Amino acid sequence: MLTAAIVFGLAPAALILVLGIVARGVATQHVTPRVVQYAPERTSTVLRDALLVEADRRAASAALIDLAVKRKVRLLAGSDRRDPIGVEVEPAVVFTSEELSLLDALFGADHTSTRVRRFSSDRRALTGRLKTLLLGTEDALARDGLIGERRVSWPGGALRVLAYLGMLVEALLIMFALLNNAWPALIITLIALAGTIATIFVTPPWWRKYLPPAQAKREHLAGLRRYLALAEADRLRALQSPGGAELRADAPGAAVPAGQGNGGPATTGSSLPGSAAGSADALHPSEGPPPTEPLARFHLHERLLPYAVLFGLEREWITKLRLEAAAIGTDDADFAAVTVSVADALDAAGGALELTASVGDLVDGSGEVIEGIGGLFEAFGL
């Protein structure tokens, strides 16, 4: 009995567990950043980057927060945690097709603003719409040659089938061991059963195959995650990239190599994250004098909020932004309004993963509810 437990129970269980661990390692496709990055790539979008870092569950929430950070929508948390979160469209904004697709998924024709959305069939409908949105984004990445056209699913499927067959064999071995009072065989079979169950949890059901052109983008995102994970200014300076981190002249919150923000050499201190030297005037090109360096750094960090959500660092990053806002000490607190509204929305929703399931109505600046995708196109003149 002991020999049967080892040959038909423990050995197969150990083999498929090892194969499951190997499959997990292959699916991870880990990348190591060469330098710390301080902004996403210029042509990237939050949804596309979410799939490149395997953050599918956080993609929609991060993209919604990105709209808030870009001042295209406002997140309005209710006075009660049970109230749905309102989304208000800012006046005179222009949405991209991807952003409209996100709003359509969140506020489609079958959307309801009732608080029971979180537990009703409407949430299942929301999940289906968001899944369709991500599949469309995945297809776009495949067309660009960044990922394989099909997900890799056969290893996970095969190992799970073997695991279920193994559990059936182990159940029979346990029954025979109990009938024959073969306690050593029973213990070994139970160990084998635990290994088989572990295989089911360890083995990924599928994964994306990232192609060589995606390597640089994934390294960039890994460098951005490293930056977001840092907290103290001294550590940020210590890990400063050779290219510097001035604000890019054509997009608030982005970065260019030092010395390119103003057409000349970098000034002393311009290599600090979020430095305002030479290029901070790009933040508000038509609003008078350039902001101070701390304010420019705040805007740079605020633009990274969606990526903090992707990497699961939103709580730490919002805390950092609040500290920076307090350090600026300006009488005009309007610049910190986005951080406050996002923080309140996340608190009301119970976290980033619940944010999209907690949204209520989509309204315009007058508070009038925009109904479905037809209302979206009508409101935006499309």
Coordinates of C-alpha atoms in Angstrom, one line a residue:
M1 CA 0.0 0.0 0.0
L2 CA 2.8 2.4 0.8
T3 CA 4.5 1.7 -2.5
A4 CA 1.2 2.4 -4.4
A5 CA 0.8 5.7 -2.5
I6 CA 4.3 6.8 -3.5
V7 CA 4.1 5.6 -7.2
F8 CA 0.5 6.6 -7.9
G9 CA 0.1 9.5 -5.5
L10 CA 3.2 11.3 -4.3
A11 CA 5.3 11.1 -7.4
P12 CA 2.7 12.3 -9.9
A13 CA 1.6 15.1 -7.5
A14 CA 5.2 16.3 -7.1
L15 CA 5.8 16.2 -10.9
I16 CA 2.7 18.3 -11.8
L17 CA 3.4 20.7 -9.0
V18 CA 6.9 21.3 -10.3
L19 CA 5.5 21.8 -13.8
G20 CA 3.0 24.3 -12.4
I21 CA 5.7 26.3 -10.7
V22 CA 7.7 26.3 -14.0
A23 CA 4.6 27.5 -15.8
R24 CA 4.1 30.3 -13.3
G25 CA 7.7 31.4 -13.8
V26 CA 7.4 31.4 -17.6
A27 CA 4.1 33.3 -17.4
T28 CA 5.6 36.0 -15.2
Q29 CA 8.0 37.1 -18.0
H30 CA 9.8 39.3 -15.4
V31 CA 11.6 42.4 -16.6
T32 CA 14.3 44.4 -14.7
P33 CA 14.4 48.2 -15.2
R34 CA 17.7 49.6 -16.3
V35 CA 17.0 53.0 -14.8
V36 CA 14.2 54.7 -12.7
Q37 CA 11.6 56.3 -14.9
Y38 CA 9.5 59.3 -13.8
A39 CA 6.7 59.4 -16.4
P40 CA 5.0 57.0 -18.8
E41 CA 6.0 57.0 -22.4
R42 CA 4.6 59.8 -24.5
T43 CA 2.5 57.6 -26.8
S44 CA 1.2 55.2 -24.1
T45 CA -2.2 55.0 -22.6
V46 CA -3.2 53.6 -19.2
L47 CA -5.3 50.8 -20.6
R48 CA -2.5 49.6 -22.9
D49 CA 0.1 49.9 -20.2
A50 CA -2.2 47.9 -17.8
L51 CA -2.1 44.9 -20.1
L52 CA 1.7 45.2 -20.4
V53 CA 2.1 44.9 -16.7
E54 CA -0.6 42.3 -16.2
A55 CA -2.8 44.7 -14.2
D56 CA -6.1 43.8 -15.9
R57 CA -8.2 44.0 -12.7
R58 CA -7.0 47.6 -12.1
A59 CA -7.0 48.8 -15.7
A60 CA -10.5 50.4 -15.8
S61 CA -10.1 52.1 -12.4
A62 CA -6.7 53.5 -13.3
A63 CA -8.1 54.7 -16.6
L64 CA -11.0 56.5 -14.9
I65 CA -8.6 58.1 -12.4
D66 CA -6.5 59.2 -15.4
L67 CA -9.5 61.0 -16.8
A68 CA -9.8 62.8 -13.4
V69 CA -6.1 63.7 -13.3
K70 CA -6.4 65.1 -16.9
R71 CA -9.3 67.3 -15.7
K72 CA -11.7 65.6 -18.1
V73 CA -14.0 64.3 -15.4
R74 CA -14.6 64.8 -11.7
L75 CA -15.1 62.0 -9.2
L76 CA -17.9 62.9 -6.7
A77 CA -18.1 60.8 -3.6
G78 CA -21.3 60.8 -1.7
S79 CA -21.7 61.7 1.9
D80 CA -22.4 58.1 2.8
R81 CA -20.1 55.1 1.9
R82 CA -23.2 53.3 0.5
D83 CA -23.9 56.1 -2.0
P84 CA -22.7 55.5 -5.6
I85 CA -19.8 57.7 -6.9
G86 CA -20.8 60.3 -9.4
V87 CA -18.7 61.1 -12.4
E88 CA -19.1 64.6 -13.8
V89 CA -17.8 65.6 -17.3
E90 CA -15.9 68.8 -17.3
P91 CA -16.9 71.4 -19.9
A92 CA -15.2 71.7 -23.3
V93 CA -13.2 68.5 -23.1
V94 CA -12.2 66.3 -25.9
F95 CA -12.2 62.5 -25.4
T96 CA -10.2 60.0 -27.4
S97 CA -11.9 57.0 -28.8
E98 CA -10.3 54.8 -26.1
E99 CA -11.6 57.1 -23.4
L100 CA -15.1 57.1 -24.9
S101 CA -15.0 53.3 -25.0
L102 CA -14.2 53.3 -21.3
L103 CA -17.1 55.6 -20.5
D104 CA -19.4 53.4 -22.6
A105 CA -18.3 50.3 -20.7
L106 CA -18.9 52.0 -17.4
F107 CA -22.1 53.8 -18.3
G108 CA -23.6 51.6 -21.0
A109 CA -27.3 51.4 -22.0
D110 CA -28.0 48.9 -19.2
H111 CA -26.2 50.9 -16.5
T112 CA -28.1 51.7 -13.4
S113 CA -27.0 54.2 -10.7
T114 CA -28.5 52.3 -7.7
R115 CA -26.3 51.2 -4.9
V116 CA -27.3 47.5 -5.3
R117 CA -25.3 47.6 -8.5
R118 CA -22.3 46.1 -6.6
F119 CA -24.2 42.9 -5.9
S120 CA -26.7 42.6 -8.7
S121 CA -26.7 41.2 -12.2
D122 CA -25.8 44.8 -13.3
R123 CA -22.3 44.2 -11.9
R124 CA -22.0 41.1 -14.0
A125 CA -23.0 43.1 -17.1
L126 CA -20.4 45.7 -16.1
T127 CA -17.7 43.0 -15.8
G128 CA -18.7 41.8 -19.3
R129 CA -18.4 45.2 -20.8
L130 CA -15.0 45.9 -19.2
K131 CA -13.8 42.5 -20.3
T132 CA -14.8 43.4 -23.9
L133 CA -13.0 46.7 -23.5
L134 CA -9.8 45.0 -22.4
L135 CA -10.0 42.4 -25.2
G136 CA -10.2 45.2 -27.7
T137 CA -7.1 46.8 -26.2
E138 CA -5.4 43.4 -26.3
D139 CA -6.2 43.1 -30.0
A140 CA -4.7 46.5 -30.6
L141 CA -1.5 45.5 -28.8
A142 CA -1.4 42.4 -31.0
R143 CA -1.8 44.4 -34.1
D144 CA 1.1 46.6 -33.0
G145 CA 3.3 43.5 -32.6
L146 CA 3.7 43.8 -28.9
I147 CA 2.0 40.6 -27.8
G148 CA 1.0 37.3 -29.5
E149 CA -2.3 37.1 -31.2
R150 CA -3.4 34.4 -28.9
R151 CA -3.0 33.8 -25.2
V152 CA -0.9 30.8 -24.1
S153 CA -3.5 28.6 -22.4
W154 CA -2.6 24.9 -23.2
P155 CA -0.1 24.4 -20.3
G156 CA -2.5 25.6 -17.7
G157 CA -5.4 23.6 -19.1
A158 CA -3.3 20.4 -19.4
L159 CA -1.9 20.7 -15.8
R160 CA -5.4 21.4 -14.3
V161 CA -6.8 18.3 -16.0
L162 CA -3.9 16.2 -14.7
A163 CA -4.5 17.7 -11.2
Y164 CA -8.2 16.8 -11.2
L165 CA -7.3 13.2 -12.3
G166 CA -4.7 13.1 -9.6
M167 CA -7.2 14.1 -7.0
L168 CA -9.5 11.3 -8.1
V169 CA -6.7 8.7 -7.8
E170 CA -5.7 10.2 -4.4
A171 CA -9.2 9.9 -3.1
L172 CA -9.2 6.2 -4.0
L173 CA -5.9 5.7 -2.3
I174 CA -7.1 7.5 0.8
M175 CA -10.2 5.2 0.9
F176 CA -8.0 2.0 0.6
A177 CA -5.6 3.3 3.2
L178 CA -8.4 3.9 5.7
L179 CA -9.9 0.4 5.0
N180 CA -6.5 -1.3 5.5
N181 CA -5.4 1.0 8.4
A182 CA -2.3 1.8 6.4
W183 CA -1.4 5.0 8.2
P184 CA 2.0 5.7 6.5
A185 CA 0.3 5.4 3.1
L186 CA -2.5 7.7 4.3
I187 CA -0.1 10.4 5.4
I188 CA 1.8 10.2 2.1
T189 CA -1.4 10.3 0.1
L190 CA -2.6 13.4 2.0
I191 CA 0.7 15.1 1.3
A192 CA 0.2 14.2 -2.4
L193 CA -3.3 15.6 -2.3
A194 CA -2.1 18.9 -0.8
G195 CA 0.5 19.1 -3.6
T196 CA -2.2 18.5 -6.2
I197 CA -4.4 21.2 -4.8
A198 CA -1.5 23.6 -4.7
T199 CA -0.9 22.9 -8.4
I200 CA -4.4 24.2 -9.3
F201 CA -3.7 27.5 -7.5
V202 CA -0.1 27.9 -8.7
T203 CA -0.6 27.2 -12.4
P204 CA -1.8 30.2 -14.3
P205 CA -4.8 29.4 -16.5
W206 CA -3.3 31.5 -19.4
W207 CA -0.8 34.3 -20.0
R208 CA 0.1 36.7 -22.7
K209 CA 3.2 36.2 -24.8
Y210 CA 5.1 39.4 -24.9
L211 CA 7.1 39.9 -28.1
P212 CA 10.5 41.6 -28.4
P213 CA 9.1 45.0 -29.3
A214 CA 7.3 45.1 -26.0
Q215 CA 10.5 44.6 -24.0
A216 CA 11.5 48.3 -23.9
K217 CA 8.0 49.4 -22.9
R218 CA 7.8 46.9 -20.1
E219 CA 11.2 47.9 -18.9
H220 CA 10.1 51.5 -18.9
L221 CA 7.0 50.6 -16.8
A222 CA 9.1 48.6 -14.4
G223 CA 11.3 51.6 -13.9
L224 CA 8.2 53.7 -13.3
R225 CA 7.0 51.2 -10.7
R226 CA 10.4 51.5 -9.0
Y227 CA 10.0 55.3 -8.8
L228 CA 6.5 55.0 -7.4
A229 CA 7.6 52.6 -4.8
L230 CA 10.2 55.1 -3.4
A231 CA 9.1 57.5 -0.7
E232 CA 12.0 59.6 0.5
A233 CA 13.5 62.4 -1.5
D234 CA 17.0 61.3 -0.8
R235 CA 16.3 57.9 -2.3
L236 CA 14.8 59.5 -5.3
R237 CA 17.9 61.5 -5.9
A238 CA 20.1 58.5 -5.3
L239 CA 18.3 56.6 -8.0
Q240 CA 18.1 59.5 -10.4
S241 CA 18.5 58.4 -14.0
P242 CA 21.4 59.8 -16.0
G243 CA 19.0 61.6 -18.4
G244 CA 17.4 63.7 -15.6
A245 CA 13.7 64.2 -15.1
E246 CA 12.6 67.7 -16.3
L247 CA 9.0 68.2 -17.3
R248 CA 8.4 67.7 -21.0
A249 CA 7.4 70.8 -22.9
D250 CA 4.4 69.2 -24.7
A251 CA 2.7 67.2 -22.0
P252 CA 2.3 68.1 -18.3
G253 CA 3.8 65.5 -16.0
A254 CA 6.0 63.9 -18.6
A255 CA 9.8 63.9 -18.8
V256 CA 12.6 64.7 -21.2
P257 CA 16.3 64.3 -20.8
A258 CA 18.0 67.1 -18.8
G259 CA 18.8 70.1 -20.8
Q260 CA 16.1 69.6 -23.5
G261 CA 13.3 71.3 -21.6
N262 CA 14.6 74.8 -22.4
G263 CA 16.9 74.2 -25.2
G264 CA 20.1 74.4 -23.2
P265 CA 22.1 72.7 -20.5
A266 CA 20.5 71.6 -17.3
T267 CA 20.8 74.1 -14.5
T268 CA 21.9 73.2 -11.0
G269 CA 19.2 71.0 -9.3
S270 CA 17.3 70.4 -12.6
S271 CA 18.0 66.7 -12.3
L272 CA 15.7 66.4 -9.3
P273 CA 12.4 64.6 -9.9
G274 CA 9.8 67.1 -11.1
S275 CA 12.3 69.9 -11.4
A276 CA 10.7 73.1 -12.7
A277 CA 14.0 74.5 -14.1
G278 CA 13.5 75.5 -17.7
S279 CA 10.4 73.6 -18.5
A280 CA 7.9 74.1 -15.6
D281 CA 6.2 76.8 -17.6
A282 CA 4.8 74.0 -19.8
L283 CA 2.4 73.1 -17.0
H284 CA 0.4 76.2 -17.5
P285 CA 1.6 77.9 -20.7
S286 CA -1.1 80.5 -20.7
E287 CA -1.5 81.2 -17.0
G288 CA 1.2 83.7 -16.2
P289 CA 4.5 83.0 -14.5
P290 CA 5.8 79.4 -14.2
P291 CA 4.9 77.6 -11.0
T292 CA 7.4 77.0 -8.2
E293 CA 9.5 73.8 -8.2
P294 CA 7.5 72.1 -5.5
L295 CA 4.2 72.9 -7.3
A296 CA 5.7 71.6 -10.6
R297 CA 6.8 68.4 -8.8
F298 CA 3.3 68.1 -7.3
H299 CA 1.8 68.2 -10.8
L300 CA 4.3 65.6 -12.1
H301 CA 3.5 63.3 -9.2
E302 CA -0.3 63.9 -9.6
R303 CA 0.0 62.7 -13.2
L304 CA 1.3 59.4 -11.9
L305 CA -1.7 58.6 -9.8
P306 CA -3.2 56.2 -12.4
Y307 CA 0.0 54.3 -12.5
A308 CA 0.1 54.1 -8.8
V309 CA -3.3 52.4 -9.1
L310 CA -2.0 50.0 -11.7
F311 CA 0.8 48.9 -9.3
G312 CA -1.3 48.8 -6.2
L313 CA 0.5 51.8 -4.6
E314 CA -2.4 54.3 -4.7
R315 CA -2.7 54.7 -0.9
E316 CA 1.0 55.4 -0.5
W317 CA 1.1 57.8 -3.5
I318 CA -2.0 59.7 -2.4
T319 CA -0.4 60.1 1.1
K320 CA 2.7 61.4 -0.6
L321 CA 0.7 63.9 -2.7
R322 CA -1.1 65.2 0.3
L323 CA 2.2 65.8 2.1
E324 CA 3.5 67.6 -0.9
A325 CA 0.4 69.7 -1.1
A326 CA 0.8 70.7 2.6
A327 CA 4.4 71.5 2.0
I328 CA 3.6 73.9 -0.8
G329 CA 1.4 75.9 1.6
T330 CA -0.4 77.9 -1.1
D331 CA -3.7 79.7 -0.4
D332 CA -5.2 78.4 -3.6
A333 CA -5.9 74.7 -2.9
D334 CA -7.5 74.1 -6.3
F335 CA -4.4 72.3 -7.6
A336 CA -4.9 69.6 -5.0
A337 CA -8.6 69.1 -5.7
V338 CA -8.0 66.1 -8.0
T339 CA -6.0 64.3 -5.3
V340 CA -8.7 64.9 -2.7
S341 CA -11.5 63.8 -5.0
V342 CA -9.7 60.6 -6.0
A343 CA -8.8 59.8 -2.4
D344 CA -12.4 60.4 -1.3
A345 CA -13.7 58.2 -4.2
L346 CA -11.3 55.4 -3.4
D347 CA -12.3 55.5 0.3
A348 CA -16.0 55.5 -0.6
A349 CA -15.6 52.6 -3.0
G350 CA -13.5 50.6 -0.6
G351 CA -10.4 50.5 -2.8
A352 CA -9.3 50.7 -6.4
L353 CA -10.6 47.3 -7.3
E354 CA -14.2 48.4 -6.3
L355 CA -14.1 51.8 -7.9
T356 CA -15.6 50.9 -11.2
A357 CA -18.4 48.9 -9.6
S358 CA -19.3 51.8 -7.3
V359 CA -19.8 54.5 -9.9
G360 CA -23.3 55.9 -10.3
D361 CA -24.5 58.4 -12.8
L362 CA -22.5 60.2 -15.5
V363 CA -23.5 63.9 -15.4
D364 CA -22.6 67.0 -17.2
G365 CA -21.5 70.3 -15.6
S366 CA -25.1 71.3 -14.8
G367 CA -25.7 68.0 -13.0
E368 CA -28.0 66.6 -15.8
V369 CA -27.6 62.8 -16.2
I370 CA -26.1 61.6 -19.5
E371 CA -27.9 58.5 -20.6
G372 CA -25.8 55.7 -22.1
I373 CA -23.5 55.9 -25.1
G374 CA -26.1 57.7 -27.1
G375 CA -26.1 60.5 -24.5
L376 CA -22.3 60.5 -24.5
F377 CA -22.1 61.1 -28.3
E378 CA -24.8 63.7 -28.1
A379 CA -23.1 65.5 -25.3
F380 CA -19.7 65.5 -27.0
G381 CA -21.2 66.4 -30.4
L382 CA -20.0 63.2 -32.1

